[in-house]
């Protein structure tokens, strides 16, 4: 057999590996023997998936306690402070630190999978239970368990964050399914377009629509029109604050109006819930798939579990369970073997019927829904195995791994991808997987492949003062973004009860710590922090609060987790600031505040800026602010990087310049 080279086009479905860049597709070979055609490339793809799995999961079973602490993946010395029942029978346990008022440094976040263990420093200790992080505060963490742990709740405990291996297994399954769907299935034409085999088609003849939202701007209307006219693929490019979700909502409503069945997904549960919440008032037939502990309380009524309970088949299943309970009671009291045998036979029959009724309940809800909403990984649910959709909509597509997207895409014939590839991409744990392209998103790849042929960019933003916006617009979006009249000139002191002071008057503020011996250092885990810069950030936040700005309208963000932890410690000493949100830049993506204070941290004699030079991270940081953005940095260190130098110069030219001395520091 003679091996032949394949192009990305002729072997698109397999090499989609997402993990493998299209540029190296020509290195793939195949053998003409049936059954071997897919073998080597698929293994290569899955191998890269395995690299990511081992980086995320392998550590959880083999790492030492010291390693766990260093990776911020374990919180020790916890006591159970409260227990509640809710969330469709789930048990909510709240944990607080035994010592101090603030949880130790960690990288836990909402919806993480965690296991509960005793506090003993022994990696072999048995798990008391596995749950999902339901809520997270500085002083407590609440976890949802399917069942309340039987032991250990009266002693000190620890929580360990574990990677959800199921996620990665489902990604691998999606690659295998993709290789099988090249020639058949609802997504055939879409697959061909997404890999450049066929050109994208748009049907614009006599295309028009009557908007549900009359306030859509011109770029949003154009985007909706193009989405409705796409033959297989459309991309919605939504820069910060441009109303991406508003546009997605209109597209969903228009597709439902013309009879389409829609699968709407996103990388995160919060993004999915946001669509559900916005869609709910329109009384569309929608159903939200997902673990109840991962859903916002306000969308639980739309959850599949809740809707199933309201169906006729579920009522019948409940009646069957009651009958089974009576029979079980009879069986335990009965001493006649023949009677017991007959009861068991009847119980088995009833159990089969109960399962059938439950399955019918689920199918009734899903088949009658106009819109099914779930995370990308959740789209692999067995409940959706036999259901296909006219349109698959993926929000946050630029923050999702391409292989995650394929889990959902294979279920539909058309797709709409929404996102912004000029903000932060998904986090990749494995260096090997990252090098081989695992982190390159479908959104990026298709944007490079077709550009404006399949993409519309929203150009009116509704969040930022124009001075905050202009830097981002010129630096990332070719100057095409314009501020809506309602926000273009809004000021911090325009807010109710906020006084016009030297702290609230500027839109842009640069606080320069250069020359004041305020340098960075490493914490015990090796993350970078800057204590002096943190004190300045807190001082500015305090000035804003004293001028009448609500603490909940202020956010402090920084690229480094050590700086976040230190900022939280010193914030605790200021009662006025208890409601200020402090987070990493990555954790704040998709959010906004009236005033944002950015602590850039880096200040060193070597003038090293680290990953501050990541342009997309700074784009996210600056554009979180609505009315004021305060940048605290060492301008001498920052200016060694040409990109950051441009940012500093923009703030110097268009904002107010303060030195560290104005916050109590002496040279």
XYZ file of C-alpha atoms in Angstrom:
667
model
C 0.000 0.000 0.000
C 1.285 3.417 -0.912
C 0.628 6.239 1.544
C -0.837 9.418 0.119
C -0.732 12.956 1.446
C -4.034 14.553 2.341
C -5.088 18.166 2.287
C -7.249 19.697 4.998
C -10.098 19.743 2.497
C -10.051 16.042 1.586
C -9.657 14.911 5.169
C -11.367 17.774 6.952
C -13.643 15.801 9.198
C -10.837 13.857 10.817
C -8.160 16.452 11.075
C -10.508 18.868 12.539
C -8.768 17.794 15.626
C -8.888 21.283 16.592
C -5.941 19.962 18.300
C -4.157 19.923 14.951
C -3.692 23.155 13.059
C -4.971 23.158 9.472
C -1.520 24.326 8.369
C -0.036 20.937 9.220
C -2.834 18.990 7.575
C -0.614 18.133 4.625
C 1.526 16.008 6.945
C -1.330 13.580 7.482
C -1.150 10.322 5.568
C -3.697 7.589 5.156
C -3.780 4.084 3.752
C -6.338 3.009 1.194
C -7.300 -0.059 3.138
C -10.794 0.361 4.623
C -10.714 0.651 8.376
C -7.250 2.213 8.400
C -8.211 5.420 6.661
C -9.109 7.177 9.898
C -6.786 5.370 12.262
C -3.581 7.378 12.507
C -4.953 10.938 12.287
C -7.681 10.153 14.778
C -5.183 8.788 17.259
C -3.051 11.862 16.807
C -6.066 14.049 17.517
C -7.073 12.065 20.551
C -3.472 12.012 21.740
C -3.505 15.785 22.014
C -6.816 15.579 23.860
C -5.125 13.094 26.200
C -2.318 15.577 26.838
C -4.852 18.084 28.084
C -6.585 15.419 30.170
C -3.381 14.377 31.886
C -2.514 17.983 32.702
C -5.943 18.672 34.173
C -6.817 15.345 35.727
C -3.690 13.326 36.334
C -2.526 15.557 39.123
C -5.678 15.044 41.167
C -4.870 11.424 41.977
C -1.080 11.531 42.268
C -0.070 14.964 43.511
C 1.248 15.534 46.992
C -0.486 17.804 49.457
C 2.252 20.402 48.935
C 1.548 20.332 45.197
C -2.166 20.714 45.830
C -1.554 23.762 47.989
C 0.853 25.272 45.504
C -1.715 24.919 42.725
C -4.413 26.505 44.920
C -6.578 23.440 44.309
C -7.262 22.557 47.946
C -8.811 24.569 50.758
C -7.935 23.263 54.227
C -9.249 23.835 57.755
C -12.913 24.134 56.840
C -15.877 23.700 59.127
C -19.447 23.056 58.020
C -21.392 26.138 59.088
C -24.785 25.506 57.493
C -26.814 22.821 55.724
C -29.898 23.385 53.597
C -32.069 21.362 51.259
C -32.957 22.850 47.918
C -32.302 22.661 44.219
C -34.629 19.763 43.531
C -33.496 17.690 46.454
C -29.800 18.609 46.413
C -28.078 19.247 49.740
C -26.292 22.592 50.099
C -23.443 22.618 52.611
C -21.724 25.882 53.498
C -18.089 25.776 54.631
C -16.182 28.517 56.415
C -12.535 28.735 57.499
C -11.791 27.548 61.027
C -9.137 30.239 61.375
C -9.585 33.804 60.094
C -12.389 35.475 58.211
C -11.219 34.823 54.634
C -10.745 31.579 52.741
C -7.123 30.741 51.987
C -5.791 31.493 48.498
C -7.486 29.265 45.933
C -8.546 28.972 42.315
C -12.010 27.546 42.898
C -14.866 28.989 40.872
C -18.598 28.458 40.458
C -19.615 25.052 39.070
C -16.243 23.399 39.745
C -16.419 19.725 40.668
C -14.986 19.187 44.177
C -14.533 16.327 46.615
C -14.869 16.629 50.382
C -12.300 14.929 52.616
C -11.204 15.055 56.219
C -8.558 17.624 57.013
C -5.876 15.000 57.660
C -2.820 15.424 55.454
C -3.231 12.101 53.709
C -3.894 11.895 49.999
C -5.209 8.342 50.416
C -8.013 9.431 52.722
C -11.451 8.469 51.461
C -13.799 10.988 49.912
C -16.775 11.970 52.045
C -18.661 13.059 48.957
C -18.439 14.757 45.574
C -20.284 17.948 44.759
C -20.447 21.115 42.698
C -19.511 24.614 43.868
C -22.831 26.435 44.174
C -21.760 29.798 45.591
C -18.475 31.392 46.509
C -17.695 34.298 48.816
C -14.501 35.580 50.369
C -15.488 34.033 53.688
C -17.358 30.894 52.620
C -17.911 28.307 49.926
C -21.191 26.437 49.390
C -21.235 23.045 47.686
C -24.232 21.148 46.321
C -24.238 17.391 46.983
C -26.660 14.791 45.619
C -26.743 13.267 49.094
C -25.598 14.622 52.441
C -22.242 13.089 53.478
C -22.761 10.571 56.279
C -19.545 11.160 58.222
C -17.023 13.812 59.087
C -19.194 16.929 59.102
C -18.439 17.603 62.762
C -14.671 17.630 62.212
C -12.324 19.824 60.198
C -12.443 19.160 56.467
C -10.830 20.101 53.203
C -12.203 20.590 49.696
C -10.207 19.455 46.670
C -10.893 20.764 43.197
C -10.885 17.974 40.642
C -11.055 18.095 36.883
C -14.206 16.655 35.368
C -12.837 13.813 33.281
C -16.228 13.331 31.648
C -15.734 16.642 29.829
C -12.607 15.433 28.079
C -14.046 12.028 27.289
C -16.969 13.731 25.590
C -14.561 15.849 23.564
C -12.825 12.689 22.350
C -16.178 11.145 21.478
C -17.018 14.247 19.445
C -13.859 13.790 17.356
C -14.744 10.178 16.689
C -18.290 11.167 15.723
C -16.969 13.924 13.470
C -14.888 11.420 11.535
C -18.038 9.359 10.953
C -20.206 12.280 9.856
C -18.109 13.422 6.891
C -20.425 11.716 4.416
C -23.721 11.568 6.334
C -25.733 13.297 9.023
C -27.442 16.684 9.310
C -24.167 18.603 9.583
C -22.553 17.379 6.328
C -22.763 20.670 4.416
C -21.807 22.690 7.480
C -18.718 20.524 8.070
C -17.631 21.079 4.471
C -17.923 24.847 4.825
C -16.168 24.957 8.205
C -13.171 23.184 6.670
C -13.093 25.139 3.430
C -14.349 22.323 1.198
C -17.401 24.277 0.042
C -17.953 28.036 -0.114
C -20.415 29.577 2.351
C -23.791 30.494 0.910
C -26.194 33.305 1.829
C -29.754 33.587 0.507
C -30.670 37.255 0.494
C -33.467 37.305 -2.080
C -36.570 38.969 -0.589
C -35.094 38.510 2.887
C -36.520 40.819 5.548
C -37.771 40.597 9.123
C -39.915 42.526 11.594
C -37.788 42.877 14.746
C -39.131 41.889 18.145
C -36.779 44.512 19.594
C -37.440 47.843 17.861
C -34.340 49.356 19.465
C -31.820 47.299 17.504
C -29.155 49.507 15.946
C -28.134 49.295 12.285
C -25.260 46.868 12.847
C -27.433 44.569 14.968
C -30.202 44.540 12.344
C -27.687 43.766 9.613
C -26.281 40.913 11.690
C -29.730 39.411 12.296
C -30.550 39.611 8.597
C -27.324 37.848 7.607
C -27.833 35.194 10.291
C -31.318 34.420 8.958
C -30.054 34.207 5.378
C -27.011 31.984 5.957
C -26.987 28.618 4.234
C -24.809 26.873 6.798
C -22.455 29.200 8.722
C -22.655 32.725 10.148
C -20.388 34.484 12.639
C -21.439 37.341 14.918
C -18.421 39.374 16.026
C -19.349 41.267 19.175
C -16.685 43.613 20.601
C -17.088 44.634 24.277
C -20.408 46.267 25.134
C -21.938 46.050 21.651
C -25.048 44.065 22.600
C -24.010 40.621 21.404
C -26.538 38.819 23.621
C -29.290 41.226 22.547
C -28.557 40.306 18.933
C -28.461 36.580 19.685
C -31.824 36.925 21.406
C -33.351 38.514 18.307
C -31.912 35.782 16.078
C -33.407 33.077 18.319
C -36.835 34.720 18.298
C -36.788 35.167 14.530
C -35.763 31.539 13.972
C -38.522 30.320 16.299
C -41.010 32.516 14.454
C -40.232 30.771 11.185
C -40.479 27.323 12.758
C -36.873 26.389 13.429
C -35.871 24.114 16.279
C -32.822 25.594 17.988
C -29.979 24.302 20.121
C -28.423 27.279 21.948
C -25.129 26.665 23.737
C -22.208 28.436 25.367
C -18.982 27.402 27.031
C -20.177 28.447 30.504
C -23.348 27.842 32.487
C -23.646 31.527 33.345
C -23.684 32.512 29.676
C -26.384 29.922 28.944
C -28.459 31.085 31.921
C -28.133 34.665 30.715
C -29.800 33.709 27.421
C -32.503 31.730 29.252
C -33.251 34.673 31.526
C -33.452 37.115 28.613
C -35.553 34.730 26.523
C -38.018 33.719 29.234
C -40.306 36.826 29.086
C -41.102 36.070 25.438
C -42.853 32.834 26.472
C -40.924 30.770 23.961
C -41.092 26.996 24.532
C -37.640 26.520 25.978
C -35.918 23.946 28.134
C -32.634 24.276 30.001
C -30.510 21.130 30.337
C -28.018 20.873 33.163
C -27.296 19.923 36.758
C -29.569 22.059 38.997
C -26.587 23.106 41.130
C -25.043 24.724 38.069
C -28.104 26.802 37.193
C -29.009 30.253 38.439
C -32.068 30.146 40.743
C -34.075 32.369 38.403
C -33.890 29.842 35.538
C -34.745 26.694 37.514
C -38.358 26.826 36.362
C -37.092 26.316 32.805
C -34.883 23.364 33.792
C -35.622 19.986 32.232
C -36.051 18.358 35.662
C -38.675 20.916 36.680
C -40.610 20.598 33.420
C -40.546 16.810 33.499
C -42.218 16.882 36.918
C -45.149 18.763 35.376
C -45.877 16.219 32.605
C -48.661 13.619 32.625
C -46.192 10.781 32.164
C -44.243 11.955 35.185
C -47.441 11.944 37.257
C -48.084 8.383 36.142
C -44.505 7.455 37.004
C -45.030 8.949 40.448
C -48.185 6.846 40.896
C -46.180 3.774 39.915
C -43.529 4.610 42.530
C -46.242 4.862 45.189
C -47.555 1.450 44.134
C -44.026 0.026 44.326
C -43.633 1.412 47.825
C -46.805 -0.397 48.929
C -45.622 -3.665 47.351
C -42.209 -3.341 49.023
C -43.968 -2.968 52.356
C -45.999 -6.116 51.700
C -42.922 -8.060 50.635
C -41.019 -7.253 53.833
C -43.946 -8.458 55.941
C -44.691 -11.552 53.849
C -43.195 -14.935 54.767
C -44.570 -17.007 51.892
C -41.831 -17.531 49.267
C -44.238 -17.907 46.352
C -45.977 -14.662 47.253
C -42.609 -12.888 47.611
C -41.575 -14.226 44.194
C -44.763 -12.873 42.621
C -44.326 -9.471 44.299
C -40.740 -9.214 43.027
C -41.905 -10.085 39.519
C -44.527 -7.353 39.721
C -41.978 -4.881 41.091
C -39.667 -5.524 38.138
C -42.493 -4.898 35.708
C -43.475 -1.721 37.503
C -39.840 -0.540 37.550
C -39.614 -1.017 33.778
C -42.835 0.913 33.290
C -41.667 3.678 35.648
C -38.439 4.104 33.651
C -40.383 4.122 30.397
C -42.742 6.809 31.707
C -39.819 8.937 32.869
C -38.141 8.606 29.474
C -41.392 9.540 27.755
C -41.654 12.585 30.029
C -38.181 13.712 29.041
C -38.822 13.170 25.340
C -42.160 15.002 25.534
C -40.482 18.076 27.006
C -37.571 18.061 24.552
C -39.637 17.384 21.441
C -42.109 20.144 22.268
C -39.394 22.723 22.958
C -38.602 25.370 20.366
C -35.259 26.102 22.011
C -33.042 23.725 23.979
C -30.287 25.461 25.957
C -27.219 23.816 27.458
C -23.476 24.113 27.770
C -21.419 22.759 24.888
C -20.395 19.706 26.880
C -23.995 19.285 28.045
C -25.039 18.921 24.392
C -23.601 15.395 24.519
C -26.417 14.353 26.876
C -28.013 11.033 25.994
C -31.341 12.818 26.203
C -30.443 14.578 22.926
C -29.133 11.507 21.084
C -32.118 11.231 18.736
C -32.927 14.938 18.446
C -31.566 17.124 15.654
C -31.869 20.861 15.210
C -32.325 23.300 12.363
C -29.905 25.783 13.909
C -27.101 25.449 16.460
C -26.196 28.767 18.110
C -22.958 28.976 20.095
C -22.415 32.035 22.261
C -18.924 32.666 23.694
C -17.570 30.663 20.748
C -14.263 32.529 20.968
C -13.862 31.295 24.550
C -14.570 27.638 23.763
C -12.268 24.904 22.537
C -13.103 23.938 18.976
C -13.575 20.324 19.959
C -16.199 21.438 22.517
C -18.065 23.218 19.740
C -18.236 20.074 17.638
C -20.180 18.297 20.374
C -23.068 20.664 19.610
C -22.452 21.344 15.917
C -22.963 17.730 14.868
C -26.593 18.027 15.965
C -27.619 20.688 13.448
C -27.525 21.687 9.795
C -26.752 25.395 10.256
C -24.630 27.171 12.839
C -24.288 30.673 14.212
C -21.087 31.394 16.122
C -21.023 34.434 18.401
C -17.991 35.863 20.152
C -14.923 38.080 20.003
C -11.581 36.478 19.167
C -9.833 39.690 20.228
C -10.667 39.017 23.873
C -9.302 36.171 26.002
C -9.320 32.636 24.551
C -9.985 29.445 26.560
C -7.375 28.373 29.099
C -5.201 25.419 28.061
C -3.524 23.382 30.827
C -1.202 21.328 28.636
C 1.800 22.957 26.989
C 1.936 20.095 24.478
C -1.714 20.504 23.525
C -1.325 24.284 23.226
C 1.688 23.928 20.902
C -0.304 21.660 18.628
C -3.159 24.103 18.295
C -5.598 22.812 20.909
C -6.255 26.370 22.088
C -6.972 27.812 18.660
C -10.714 28.288 18.610
C -13.161 27.474 15.853
C -14.136 31.147 15.852
C -10.546 32.208 15.146
C -10.033 29.555 12.504
C -13.199 30.337 10.556
C -12.557 34.081 10.880
C -9.151 33.531 9.269
C -10.692 31.257 6.645
C -13.522 33.518 5.455
C -13.406 36.856 7.286
C -16.227 39.223 6.363
C -17.722 36.711 3.921
C -19.441 34.991 6.836
C -19.077 37.555 9.626
C -20.826 40.711 10.774
C -19.279 42.946 13.429
C -21.424 44.953 15.816
C -20.179 48.537 15.821
C -22.222 50.458 18.404
C -21.263 49.928 22.043
C -23.550 50.630 25.004
C -21.179 50.384 27.967
C -18.214 52.741 27.926
C -17.459 56.430 27.883
C -15.928 57.163 24.490
C -12.487 57.864 26.017
C -12.371 54.354 27.440
C -13.708 52.905 24.204
C -11.483 54.765 21.749
C -8.267 53.060 22.835
C -9.783 49.607 22.372
C -11.518 50.563 19.120
C -8.344 51.896 17.490
C -6.067 49.189 18.867
C -8.239 46.150 18.076
C -11.209 47.022 15.857
C -9.773 49.354 13.203
C -11.511 52.337 14.793
C -14.953 51.075 13.721
C -16.612 51.086 17.150
C -18.734 54.075 18.132
C -20.228 54.879 21.528
C -24.003 55.164 21.700
C -25.212 58.649 22.593
C -26.520 57.411 25.947
C -23.056 56.357 27.150
C -20.542 58.315 25.107
C -20.179 61.107 27.647
C -21.563 59.632 30.853
C -19.479 60.424 33.926
C -19.026 58.802 37.299
C -20.449 61.853 39.050
C -23.641 61.548 36.979
C -24.642 58.597 39.145
C -27.184 59.239 41.861
C -25.689 60.467 45.181
C -22.160 60.693 43.709
C -20.331 63.968 44.310
C -18.166 65.677 41.715
C -14.657 65.478 43.171
C -11.090 65.159 41.918
C -11.552 61.385 42.196
C -14.874 61.105 40.335
C -14.350 63.767 37.665
C -11.765 62.051 35.395
C -12.747 59.262 33.017
C -9.177 57.978 32.722
C -6.683 58.022 35.592
C -3.050 56.911 35.495
C -1.391 56.384 38.879
C 2.353 56.052 38.311
C 4.443 54.221 40.932
C 7.750 54.578 39.019
C 10.545 55.943 41.188
C 8.865 55.212 44.532
C 10.580 51.930 45.419
C 7.305 50.040 45.083
C 8.380 46.723 43.622
C 6.776 43.382 42.939
C 7.556 40.161 44.778
C 6.585 36.505 44.648
C 4.225 34.837 47.079
C 4.698 31.311 48.429
C 3.026 29.789 45.372
C 5.211 31.710 42.933
C 2.552 34.169 41.801
C 3.483 37.851 41.501
C 2.149 40.546 43.815
C 2.851 44.186 44.611
C 1.819 45.294 48.092
C 2.377 49.018 47.555
C 0.374 49.028 44.355
C -2.434 47.129 46.104
C -2.577 49.773 48.839
C -2.861 52.506 46.197
C -5.672 50.639 44.422
C -7.572 50.274 47.702
C -6.906 53.941 48.539
C -8.403 55.065 45.242
C -11.409 52.797 45.773
C -11.869 54.353 49.225
C -11.782 57.860 47.723
C -14.499 56.855 45.254
C -16.627 55.367 48.035
C -16.222 58.512 50.129
C -17.375 60.529 47.099
C -20.619 58.551 47.036
C -19.848 55.755 44.543
C -21.429 52.530 45.748
C -18.852 49.882 46.570
C -20.800 47.388 44.430
C -20.222 49.679 41.421
C -16.428 49.434 41.817
C -14.229 46.591 40.623
C -10.517 46.004 41.142
C -8.926 43.652 38.640
C -5.390 42.417 38.187
C -3.655 39.751 36.091
C -2.201 37.915 39.117
C -4.005 35.705 41.655
C -1.541 36.608 44.438
C -2.461 40.266 44.010
C -6.158 39.361 44.164
C -5.627 37.554 47.466
C -3.656 40.440 48.983
C -6.200 43.013 47.816
C -8.973 41.007 49.495
C -7.039 40.921 52.766
C -6.562 44.697 52.943
C -10.086 45.362 51.671
C -11.343 43.535 54.749
C -9.962 46.359 56.900
C -12.211 48.936 55.211
C -15.901 48.523 56.064
C -16.941 50.862 53.244
C -15.351 48.567 50.668
C -16.815 45.208 51.679
C -18.989 45.051 48.526
C -16.187 45.846 46.092
C -15.497 42.990 43.694
C -11.868 41.938 43.340
C -10.938 39.441 40.641
C -8.395 38.462 38.016
C -8.817 39.917 34.543
C -9.628 36.452 33.211
C -12.339 35.962 35.820
C -13.940 39.321 34.976
C -14.384 38.708 31.253
C -17.995 39.304 30.285
C -18.564 41.588 33.283
C -18.624 45.357 33.810
C -18.543 47.982 36.583
C -19.076 51.727 36.687
C -15.483 52.170 37.873
C -12.628 49.757 37.280
C -9.232 49.965 38.971
C -6.499 47.933 37.278
C -3.452 46.918 39.295
C -0.795 45.890 36.775
C 1.618 44.641 39.495
C 4.842 44.398 37.474
C 7.628 46.684 38.746
C 11.177 45.393 38.694
C 14.725 46.472 37.804
C 14.753 44.012 34.877
C 11.723 45.775 33.368
C 9.979 42.437 32.774
C 6.239 42.691 32.070
C 5.352 38.979 31.949
C 1.961 38.238 30.456
C 0.903 41.878 30.747
C 2.044 41.927 27.133
C -0.901 39.681 26.223
C -2.832 42.255 24.231
C -6.169 40.477 24.504
C -5.924 40.415 28.298
C -5.456 44.192 28.402
C -8.344 44.660 25.969
C -10.572 42.801 28.420
C -9.215 44.727 31.428
C -9.779 48.218 30.030
C -13.212 47.516 28.568
C -14.751 46.314 31.853
C -15.145 49.993 32.870
C -18.256 52.019 32.099
C -17.490 55.524 33.433
C -13.991 55.470 34.882
C -10.872 53.395 34.342
C -7.951 53.852 36.737
C -4.641 52.276 35.755
C -2.084 51.739 38.545
C 1.319 50.787 37.178
C 5.044 51.392 36.980
C 5.232 53.319 33.720
C 8.962 52.680 33.357
C 8.498 48.910 33.488
C 5.360 48.920 31.344
C 6.873 51.155 28.681
C 9.551 48.611 27.797
C 6.781 46.800 25.895
C 5.644 48.724 22.808
C 1.988 47.733 23.192
C 1.847 48.730 26.859
C 3.759 51.911 26.100
C 0.963 52.898 23.722
C -1.591 52.241 26.474
C 0.339 54.360 28.992
C 0.717 57.192 26.487
C -3.017 57.093 25.724
C -3.861 57.466 29.423
C -1.294 60.261 29.803
C -2.723 62.141 26.840
C -6.434 61.722 27.555
C -6.612 61.251 31.320
C -5.403 62.594 34.662
C -1.888 61.723 35.800
C -1.289 61.045 39.505
C 1.949 59.983 41.127
C 2.274 57.624 44.084
C 3.067 60.636 46.285
C -0.561 61.738 45.991
C -1.469 58.507 47.779
C 1.023 59.027 50.615
C 4.257 57.596 49.159
C 7.591 59.423 49.294
C 10.498 59.070 46.887
